[in-house]
XYZ file of C-alpha atoms in Angstrom:
387
model
C 103.018 48.317 178.638
C 104.178 51.697 177.391
C 104.873 51.920 173.564
C 105.768 54.796 171.446
C 105.767 55.289 167.787
C 107.685 58.019 166.347
C 107.482 59.386 162.595
C 110.575 60.724 160.914
C 111.813 61.308 157.556
C 114.862 59.969 155.749
C 117.564 58.545 158.125
C 121.310 58.610 157.490
C 124.372 57.673 159.540
C 127.684 56.071 159.914
C 128.398 52.292 159.541
C 127.891 52.332 163.355
C 124.246 53.148 162.736
C 123.583 50.364 160.151
C 120.518 48.239 160.826
C 122.693 45.057 161.256
C 125.135 46.519 163.704
C 124.332 46.312 167.531
C 126.484 47.787 170.227
C 126.818 46.712 173.918
C 128.619 48.303 176.618
C 130.766 46.165 179.300
C 132.816 46.616 182.349
C 134.385 44.768 185.318
C 136.836 42.349 183.746
C 140.616 41.648 184.818
C 143.331 44.218 184.079
C 145.225 41.792 182.007
C 142.393 41.240 179.488
C 143.053 42.632 176.115
C 140.605 43.406 173.175
C 141.725 39.880 171.485
C 140.747 37.855 174.656
C 137.266 39.574 174.839
C 136.837 38.952 171.003
C 137.299 35.199 171.440
C 134.598 35.281 174.327
C 132.042 37.274 172.659
C 132.361 34.936 169.348
C 130.456 32.429 171.405
C 127.157 34.397 171.322
C 127.368 35.892 167.941
C 129.249 37.330 164.652
C 131.452 39.962 166.373
C 132.118 43.029 164.305
C 134.299 44.969 166.759
C 135.840 45.136 170.292
C 137.104 48.241 171.626
C 138.624 49.013 175.158
C 139.739 52.862 175.694
C 142.699 53.383 177.705
C 140.957 55.512 180.382
C 138.440 54.121 183.026
C 134.897 54.997 183.732
C 133.570 57.300 186.449
C 133.718 54.232 189.016
C 137.514 53.709 188.026
C 136.796 50.244 186.233
C 138.080 49.677 182.858
C 135.158 49.331 180.105
C 134.716 48.701 176.399
C 132.257 48.355 173.685
C 131.538 45.256 171.514
C 129.495 45.382 168.226
C 127.637 42.420 166.878
C 126.250 41.882 163.325
C 122.836 40.529 162.252
C 121.325 40.404 166.010
C 117.841 39.209 165.645
C 116.824 39.902 169.278
C 118.863 42.601 171.131
C 117.056 42.154 174.571
C 117.674 38.477 174.837
C 121.383 38.877 173.639
C 121.874 41.749 176.162
C 120.539 39.366 178.973
C 122.494 36.404 177.965
C 125.877 38.490 177.785
C 125.221 39.948 181.054
C 124.154 37.026 182.988
C 126.633 34.138 181.575
C 130.030 35.703 181.146
C 132.601 35.116 183.580
C 136.497 35.598 183.595
C 137.904 33.875 186.312
C 135.816 34.786 189.368
C 135.008 38.238 187.948
C 131.380 38.499 186.403
C 131.333 40.822 183.263
C 128.632 43.470 183.291
C 127.068 43.865 179.930
C 124.090 46.321 178.466
C 123.112 48.679 175.879
C 125.060 52.027 175.968
C 123.085 54.826 177.676
C 123.115 56.770 174.292
C 121.931 53.946 172.317
C 119.064 52.670 174.381
C 115.645 52.999 172.689
C 117.012 53.241 169.172
C 115.485 50.060 167.950
C 112.169 48.419 168.388
C 111.126 44.867 169.193
C 113.312 42.243 167.684
C 116.094 44.472 167.211
C 115.114 45.941 163.678
C 114.451 49.584 163.138
C 111.323 50.477 161.616
C 111.388 51.861 157.975
C 111.562 55.402 157.341
C 109.105 57.256 155.095
C 110.406 58.755 151.889
C 109.172 62.086 150.976
C 110.057 65.011 148.703
C 111.810 68.251 149.971
C 111.971 71.691 148.536
C 115.230 72.402 150.315
C 117.446 71.345 147.328
C 115.787 73.578 144.963
C 116.168 76.405 147.450
C 119.837 75.918 147.993
C 120.406 75.716 144.354
C 119.074 79.212 143.911
C 121.217 80.833 146.831
C 124.138 83.003 145.662
C 127.645 81.977 146.146
C 130.375 83.999 147.873
C 133.874 83.712 146.710
C 136.392 84.273 149.744
C 140.197 84.255 150.084
C 142.283 83.587 153.130
C 145.349 85.661 153.670
C 148.602 84.298 155.129
C 149.300 87.483 157.173
C 145.918 87.098 159.109
C 146.156 83.544 159.609
C 149.689 83.422 161.294
C 147.853 82.187 164.542
C 146.521 79.263 162.713
C 150.001 78.106 161.842
C 150.765 77.829 165.511
C 147.484 76.356 166.494
C 146.875 72.645 167.594
C 143.509 70.865 167.533
C 142.350 67.710 169.334
C 139.391 65.616 169.688
C 137.487 65.110 173.069
C 137.108 61.813 174.530
C 133.940 63.076 176.295
C 131.915 65.328 174.083
C 129.824 66.568 176.900
C 132.711 68.828 178.063
C 132.546 70.968 175.140
C 131.020 73.669 177.109
C 133.541 73.537 179.993
C 136.971 73.297 178.143
C 138.855 75.791 180.306
C 137.836 74.035 183.551
C 138.242 70.462 182.228
C 141.624 70.972 180.461
C 143.159 73.277 182.975
C 144.978 70.599 184.438
C 146.974 69.599 181.318
C 147.365 73.088 179.794
C 148.463 74.808 183.070
C 146.642 78.027 182.265
C 148.897 78.763 179.366
C 146.284 78.068 176.529
C 142.517 79.063 176.367
C 140.984 76.121 174.532
C 137.841 76.918 172.381
C 135.165 74.507 170.888
C 135.313 74.308 167.017
C 133.065 71.548 165.598
C 131.874 68.103 166.151
C 134.197 66.963 168.961
C 137.149 69.020 167.844
C 138.681 71.818 169.829
C 141.173 74.626 169.037
C 144.321 74.983 171.094
C 145.679 78.324 169.786
C 149.441 79.013 170.621
C 150.025 75.673 172.295
C 153.702 75.254 172.652
C 154.971 72.349 170.561
C 156.922 70.663 173.275
C 153.770 70.784 175.514
C 151.640 69.242 172.745
C 154.268 66.345 172.404
C 153.986 65.733 176.094
C 150.265 65.464 175.882
C 150.580 63.119 173.035
C 153.354 61.095 174.846
C 150.999 60.768 177.988
C 148.002 59.727 176.006
C 150.024 56.873 174.345
C 151.364 55.714 177.398
C 148.620 55.829 180.073
C 145.564 56.983 178.145
C 145.004 59.580 180.759
C 144.363 62.987 178.500
C 140.901 63.976 177.861
C 141.992 64.915 174.156
C 143.010 62.411 171.552
C 144.236 62.657 167.766
C 146.171 65.843 169.005
C 147.772 67.408 165.806
C 148.588 70.422 164.041
C 145.751 72.473 162.419
C 145.289 71.722 158.594
C 142.882 73.146 156.155
C 142.212 69.708 154.988
C 140.299 68.862 158.291
C 136.595 69.772 157.726
C 134.249 68.663 160.337
C 130.762 68.090 159.094
C 129.173 67.636 162.439
C 128.337 69.796 165.270
C 127.199 69.644 168.962
C 124.312 71.373 170.037
C 121.517 71.371 172.661
C 117.817 70.666 171.803
C 114.508 70.841 173.720
C 111.514 68.689 173.603
C 108.234 70.002 174.739
C 105.235 67.836 175.103
C 106.670 64.578 176.299
C 104.220 62.906 178.844
C 105.397 61.702 182.084
C 104.700 58.133 181.323
C 107.788 57.777 178.766
C 110.177 60.519 180.635
C 113.152 58.309 180.183
C 116.483 58.921 178.358
C 115.785 56.038 175.839
C 112.527 57.579 174.928
C 114.088 60.919 174.312
C 116.757 59.500 172.078
C 114.206 57.740 169.949
C 112.493 61.127 169.764
C 115.762 63.025 168.508
C 117.406 60.192 166.408
C 116.428 61.661 163.281
C 118.121 64.849 164.106
C 121.332 63.183 165.235
C 123.201 61.008 167.951
C 122.273 61.765 171.654
C 125.281 62.411 173.605
C 123.811 63.205 177.036
C 120.593 64.134 178.910
C 120.769 67.610 181.019
C 121.225 66.101 184.721
C 118.006 68.359 185.667
C 115.897 66.397 183.268
C 117.340 62.814 183.900
C 116.796 63.455 187.670
C 113.101 64.617 186.972
C 113.533 68.017 188.576
C 111.954 69.767 185.477
C 109.439 67.673 183.456
C 107.670 70.057 181.064
C 110.822 70.347 178.817
C 113.564 68.016 178.176
C 117.188 69.267 177.162
C 119.449 66.980 175.287
C 122.729 67.404 173.843
C 123.080 65.785 170.091
C 125.775 65.343 167.601
C 124.331 66.402 164.311
C 125.120 66.943 160.640
C 122.116 69.305 159.987
C 121.937 72.964 159.505
C 121.484 75.216 162.785
C 118.278 76.453 164.160
C 116.377 72.889 164.114
C 112.760 73.183 164.641
C 110.466 70.555 164.136
C 107.097 69.159 165.310
C 107.522 65.235 165.741
C 104.292 63.239 165.790
C 104.254 60.371 168.280
C 101.980 57.628 169.068
C 102.147 56.678 172.691
C 100.016 54.080 174.119
C 97.665 54.498 171.303
C 97.366 58.254 171.735
C 98.792 60.931 169.445
C 101.107 63.754 170.786
C 102.776 66.617 168.906
C 106.186 66.858 170.264
C 108.068 70.279 169.606
C 111.670 69.887 168.987
C 113.771 73.005 169.195
C 117.386 73.869 168.821
C 118.991 76.050 171.549
C 120.473 79.305 169.878
C 121.183 82.007 172.682
C 123.991 79.840 174.255
C 126.350 81.094 171.624
C 126.055 84.520 173.144
C 126.035 83.316 176.744
C 128.551 84.306 179.296
C 131.705 82.111 179.464
C 131.717 79.647 182.336
C 127.918 79.823 182.300
C 126.475 76.800 184.063
C 122.969 75.532 183.397
C 120.533 75.152 186.281
C 116.801 74.291 186.676
C 116.169 77.985 186.634
C 117.624 78.510 183.430
C 115.008 76.433 181.573
C 112.342 78.514 179.790
C 108.815 77.872 180.891
C 106.710 75.557 178.641
C 105.174 77.542 175.814
C 102.038 75.468 176.449
C 101.228 76.966 179.808
C 102.895 80.525 179.926
C 101.260 83.618 178.393
C 103.585 85.381 175.573
C 104.659 88.021 177.740
C 105.762 86.397 180.839
C 109.199 86.722 181.532
C 111.501 83.651 180.968
C 113.721 84.176 184.045
C 113.013 86.146 187.291
C 116.035 88.110 186.744
C 114.365 89.411 183.325
C 113.379 92.698 185.300
C 115.049 93.859 188.363
C 113.039 94.179 191.673
C 111.627 97.687 192.294
C 112.479 99.466 195.449
C 110.101 102.114 197.415
C 111.920 105.140 195.674
C 111.334 103.584 192.195
C 114.855 102.225 191.575
C 116.099 98.862 191.383
C 117.827 96.711 193.882
C 120.768 95.140 192.200
C 120.988 91.938 193.537
C 124.413 90.155 194.454
C 126.096 93.354 193.330
C 125.083 93.254 189.721
C 125.275 96.563 187.930
C 122.499 97.807 185.506
C 124.763 96.941 182.559
C 124.686 93.405 183.619
C 121.090 93.633 183.829
C 120.970 94.607 180.479
C 122.985 91.466 179.345
C 120.395 89.270 181.187
C 117.581 90.763 179.538
C 119.192 90.635 176.232
C 119.568 87.027 176.467
C 116.179 86.203 177.908
C 114.522 88.081 175.177
C 116.289 86.890 172.337
C 115.300 83.313 173.531
C 111.826 83.938 173.982
C 111.790 85.132 170.332
C 113.131 81.740 169.209
C 111.220 79.027 171.271
C 107.757 80.113 170.414
C 106.160 77.199 168.314
C 104.210 78.215 165.255
C 101.195 76.340 166.571
C 101.195 78.153 169.858
C 102.010 81.773 169.244
C 100.743 82.074 165.764
C 104.024 82.247 163.939
C 104.079 82.345 160.078
C 104.597 79.243 158.098
C 107.985 80.518 156.918
C 109.406 78.953 160.190
C 111.646 82.088 160.881
C 111.657 83.236 164.602
C 109.405 86.109 165.723
C 111.134 89.523 165.326
C 110.869 92.556 167.612
C 110.888 93.215 171.492
C 108.453 91.426 173.741
């Protein structure tokens, strides 16, 4: 049996992440069933804290929801009991742990205590200078016309134009803001009201809580991709990856190439975090009695990536544990030479486009090199200068 123990620092989170609250996902129940009906059913199995059924359906076209219990002693046992014994009419209810929540807790359903330690960050921040800035109404006219909304599916935050085109009709260019919030600049008020109405009636919109922008709304979380190097194949599973990154934030999803095991030297994970940018830490993990050092690094070049860029297996950088420092990240990093000494611009790309690719890959190399591998200084800053 494979076991993994991961050392972290202090853990913080919302009430849904508290030690005594356990969440289960359920689906496949009759159309007429409501939250209060399921509340009565779930009460037979423990102390119910919350039952929630979204208005939209899952990818199989089925209704689904979440139930939260308090003071669960054995999560695995309760999961099996709920999944095996609940029938509504002739329909069996499907119950399991949410994909993003699997592996968060250890045996018995209790989290292990976190180590307490001291940090020098507080002192460093207290010495930082303060910048006084003022907004101007003349330059913020566009904000007065802007709407903001929250994504139901956080994973679509990089594909807003494609995912929201069918409700915006190409009239507005949505942009990601922070957490699960998006900006809809210059959205017509009547169009916004129609979206709100459709959401209330059918729950068919991918956006919820659509409202006018207000300076009082200040998100304190963000979505970002992180990568894990050094995770052995024996524990190559989303629930294990969630356990590795849980001290950095909440796992939203795993890159498809990683989950399908088309790339196993680096794991790419989308997380929701309230930590400052440029996450870079070494996580000490004990796996089947052996100690492993797992490098967790945040992706940064995506900020400058071309719009509508789609990730593929080729976009993953080579593992820093097996690649010499000067090996190019991507095959497109340098154009192939032709007999006359020029370059063969593949797929009609111009030399200027090659320059863009080169800039992106070079900047990424500077950031991904762990301190232990390339001899980076203890300051934790990325390496500077061209490769």
